[in-house]
C-alpha positions in Angstrom: 129.6 204.1 173.9 126.7 206.2 172.7 124.3 204.3 170.4 123.9 205.8 166.9 120.8 207.9 166.4 118.1 206.6 164.0 116.9 209.8 162.4 118.7 212.9 161.3 116.5 216.0 161.1 117.7 218.6 158.6 116.5 222.2 159.0 117.7 224.8 156.5 117.8 228.2 158.2 118.0 231.7 156.7 116.9 234.6 158.8 114.8 232.1 160.9 115.5 233.6 164.3 111.8 234.5 164.9 110.4 231.0 164.1 113.0 228.3 164.7 112.3 228.1 168.4 108.8 226.9 167.7 110.2 224.4 165.2 112.7 223.0 167.7 110.0 223.0 170.4 107.9 220.6 168.3 110.9 218.3 168.0 111.6 218.4 171.7 108.2 216.9 172.5 108.7 213.9 170.2 108.6 210.6 172.0 111.7 209.4 170.3 113.8 212.6 170.3 116.5 210.7 172.1 116.9 208.6 168.9 117.3 211.8 166.7 120.0 214.3 165.8 119.0 217.8 164.7 121.0 219.8 162.3 120.4 223.5 161.8 121.9 224.3 158.4 122.8 228.0 158.6 122.6 229.2 155.0 124.9 232.2 155.8 122.3 234.8 156.3 124.4 236.8 158.8 122.6 235.2 161.8 123.8 232.5 164.1 121.7 230.0 166.1 124.1 229.4 169.0 121.5 230.7 171.5 119.0 228.1 170.3 121.6 225.3 170.3 122.6 226.3 173.9 118.9 226.3 175.0 117.9 223.0 173.5 121.1 221.0 173.7 120.5 219.9 177.4 117.4 218.1 176.2 118.2 216.9 172.7 121.1 216.3 170.3 121.2 219.6 168.2 123.9 221.2 166.2 124.4 224.2 164.0 126.4 223.7 160.8 127.3 226.7 158.7 127.4 226.6 154.9 130.5 228.0 153.2 128.2 230.3 151.2 124.5 231.0 150.6 123.0 228.4 148.4 119.3 228.3 149.0 117.1 225.6 150.7 118.1 222.7 148.5 121.8 223.3 148.9 121.4 223.7 152.7 119.4 220.5 152.9 122.1 218.6 151.0 124.8 220.0 153.2 122.9 218.7 156.2 122.4 215.3 154.6 126.1 215.1 153.6 127.2 216.0 157.1 125.0 213.5 159.0 125.0 209.7 159.2 121.8 208.2 160.7 120.1 205.5 158.6 117.0 207.7 158.1 116.6 211.4 157.6 113.8 214.0 157.3 113.7 217.7 156.4 111.8 220.4 158.1 111.4 224.1 157.4 112.5 226.5 160.1 109.0 228.0 160.4 107.0 224.8 160.6 106.1 222.2 163.3 105.4 218.5 163.7 101.9 217.5 164.4 102.0 216.1 168.0 104.5 214.0 169.9 104.0 210.8 167.8 104.9 212.2 164.4 108.4 210.8 164.2 107.6 207.4 165.7 104.7 207.0 163.3 106.9 207.4 160.3 109.7 205.4 161.8 107.4 202.5 162.5 106.3 202.3 158.9 109.8 202.5 157.4 111.3 199.9 159.9 108.5 197.3 159.6 109.5 196.5 156.0 113.0 196.8 154.5 111.4 197.4 151.1 110.0 200.7 152.4 112.5 203.4 151.4 110.4 206.6 151.5 107.5 207.3 153.8 105.3 210.2 152.8 102.7 211.1 155.4 99.8 213.6 155.3 100.4 217.2 156.4 98.1 220.2 157.0 98.8 223.5 155.3 97.7 226.7 157.2 96.1 229.4 155.1 94.8 232.9 156.1 91.9 232.9 158.5 93.1 229.7 160.2 91.9 227.5 157.3 93.7 224.1 157.1 94.1 222.1 153.9 95.1 218.5 154.2 97.6 217.2 151.7 97.6 213.4 151.1 99.9 211.3 149.0 102.1 214.3 148.3 105.4 213.8 146.5 106.1 217.5 145.8 107.2 219.1 149.1 109.8 217.7 151.5 107.2 218.1 154.3 106.2 215.1 156.3 108.6 212.5 154.8 111.1 210.1 156.1 113.9 208.8 153.8 116.0 205.7 154.0 119.6 206.9 153.5 120.8 203.7 151.9 118.2 204.2 149.2 119.1 207.8 148.4 122.8 206.9 148.6 122.4 204.0 146.3 120.8 206.0 143.5 122.8 209.2 144.3 119.6 211.1 144.9 120.5 214.7 145.9 119.6 218.3 145.5 121.1 220.3 142.7 121.9 224.0 143.0 118.5 225.1 141.9 116.5 227.5 144.1 113.0 226.7 142.8 111.1 223.4 142.9 114.1 221.7 144.4 111.8 219.6 146.6 110.0 218.4 143.6 113.2 217.4 141.8 114.4 215.4 144.8 111.1 213.6 145.3 110.6 212.9 141.6 114.0 211.2 141.5 112.9 209.0 144.4 109.7 208.0 142.5 111.6 207.3 139.3 114.1 205.1 141.2 111.5 203.3 143.2 110.2 199.8 142.5 108.3 196.9 144.1 111.5 196.1 145.9 112.3 199.7 146.9 109.0 201.4 147.7 107.7 204.9 148.2 104.8 204.4 150.7 102.0 206.9 151.4 100.4 206.8 154.8 97.2 208.6 156.0 98.6 209.9 159.3 99.0 213.7 159.7 102.5 214.3 161.0 103.3 217.9 159.9 102.0 221.5 160.1 103.0 223.8 157.2 102.5 227.2 158.8 101.3 230.3 157.0 104.0 233.0 156.5 102.9 236.2 154.8 106.4 237.1 153.6 107.4 233.6 152.4 109.3 233.5 149.1 106.3 231.9 147.4 103.9 234.7 148.4 105.8 238.0 148.4 105.5 240.5 145.5 102.1 239.3 144.5 103.3 235.7 143.9 106.0 236.9 141.5 108.1 233.8 142.4 105.5 231.5 141.0 105.4 233.1 137.5 109.1 234.2 137.2 110.9 231.4 138.9 108.8 228.4 139.9 107.7 227.3 136.4 111.2 227.6 135.0 112.6 225.8 138.1 110.0 223.0 137.8 111.2 222.3 134.2 114.9 222.3 135.3 114.2 220.0 138.2 112.3 217.5 136.1 115.2 217.4 133.7 117.6 216.8 136.6 115.4 214.1 138.0 115.0 212.2 134.7 118.7 212.5 133.9 119.6 211.1 137.3 117.2 208.3 137.1 118.4 207.3 133.6 122.0 207.3 134.8 121.1 205.1 137.7 
């Protein structure tokens, strides 16, 4: 009988054919990839990822699951979380990579060494034009470089709503509001993730139109969602 995997890796994918191979390659080199399941969450962009699943499945446990309709990154992530079962999970974007073969085992070590540790947030490097790298420490905005204990998010019903802006922030803010000395969010200094530059990303296209017309409004909505959820719990 196959032993249950320890980590589920959730990758929302929408028109990600040109980049997801690099993302999966960085997962393949992980020292504990045999303890992980990878879920490509196809956000119904008209593409399929069967070729990638076929290429990588001889070497790691990888699946494509297709959403019933397009919902955005948050909905796709939630679909992956709801359709997986490992005790820990992390989320990756389909155009990013992990920072070396010890990224996953580093976060797993920290979360397993103390049952009070429920979220591990590690450092990550953001790539900017001209090969400039910016290090982000103690970040609880993005989903990048974090490992979550499923029993914690299940206990407090921490999930993504249907918003398409700042959904990372809403999820992580709920984690912070529900945390305590008995159920901790722990920041570690290790760099585990590379956030790659993409000229046509949603946050950069149309002269950063997204920031001014969607992001600020989305931030407000997500903070309301987080506070309501934490108060309910």
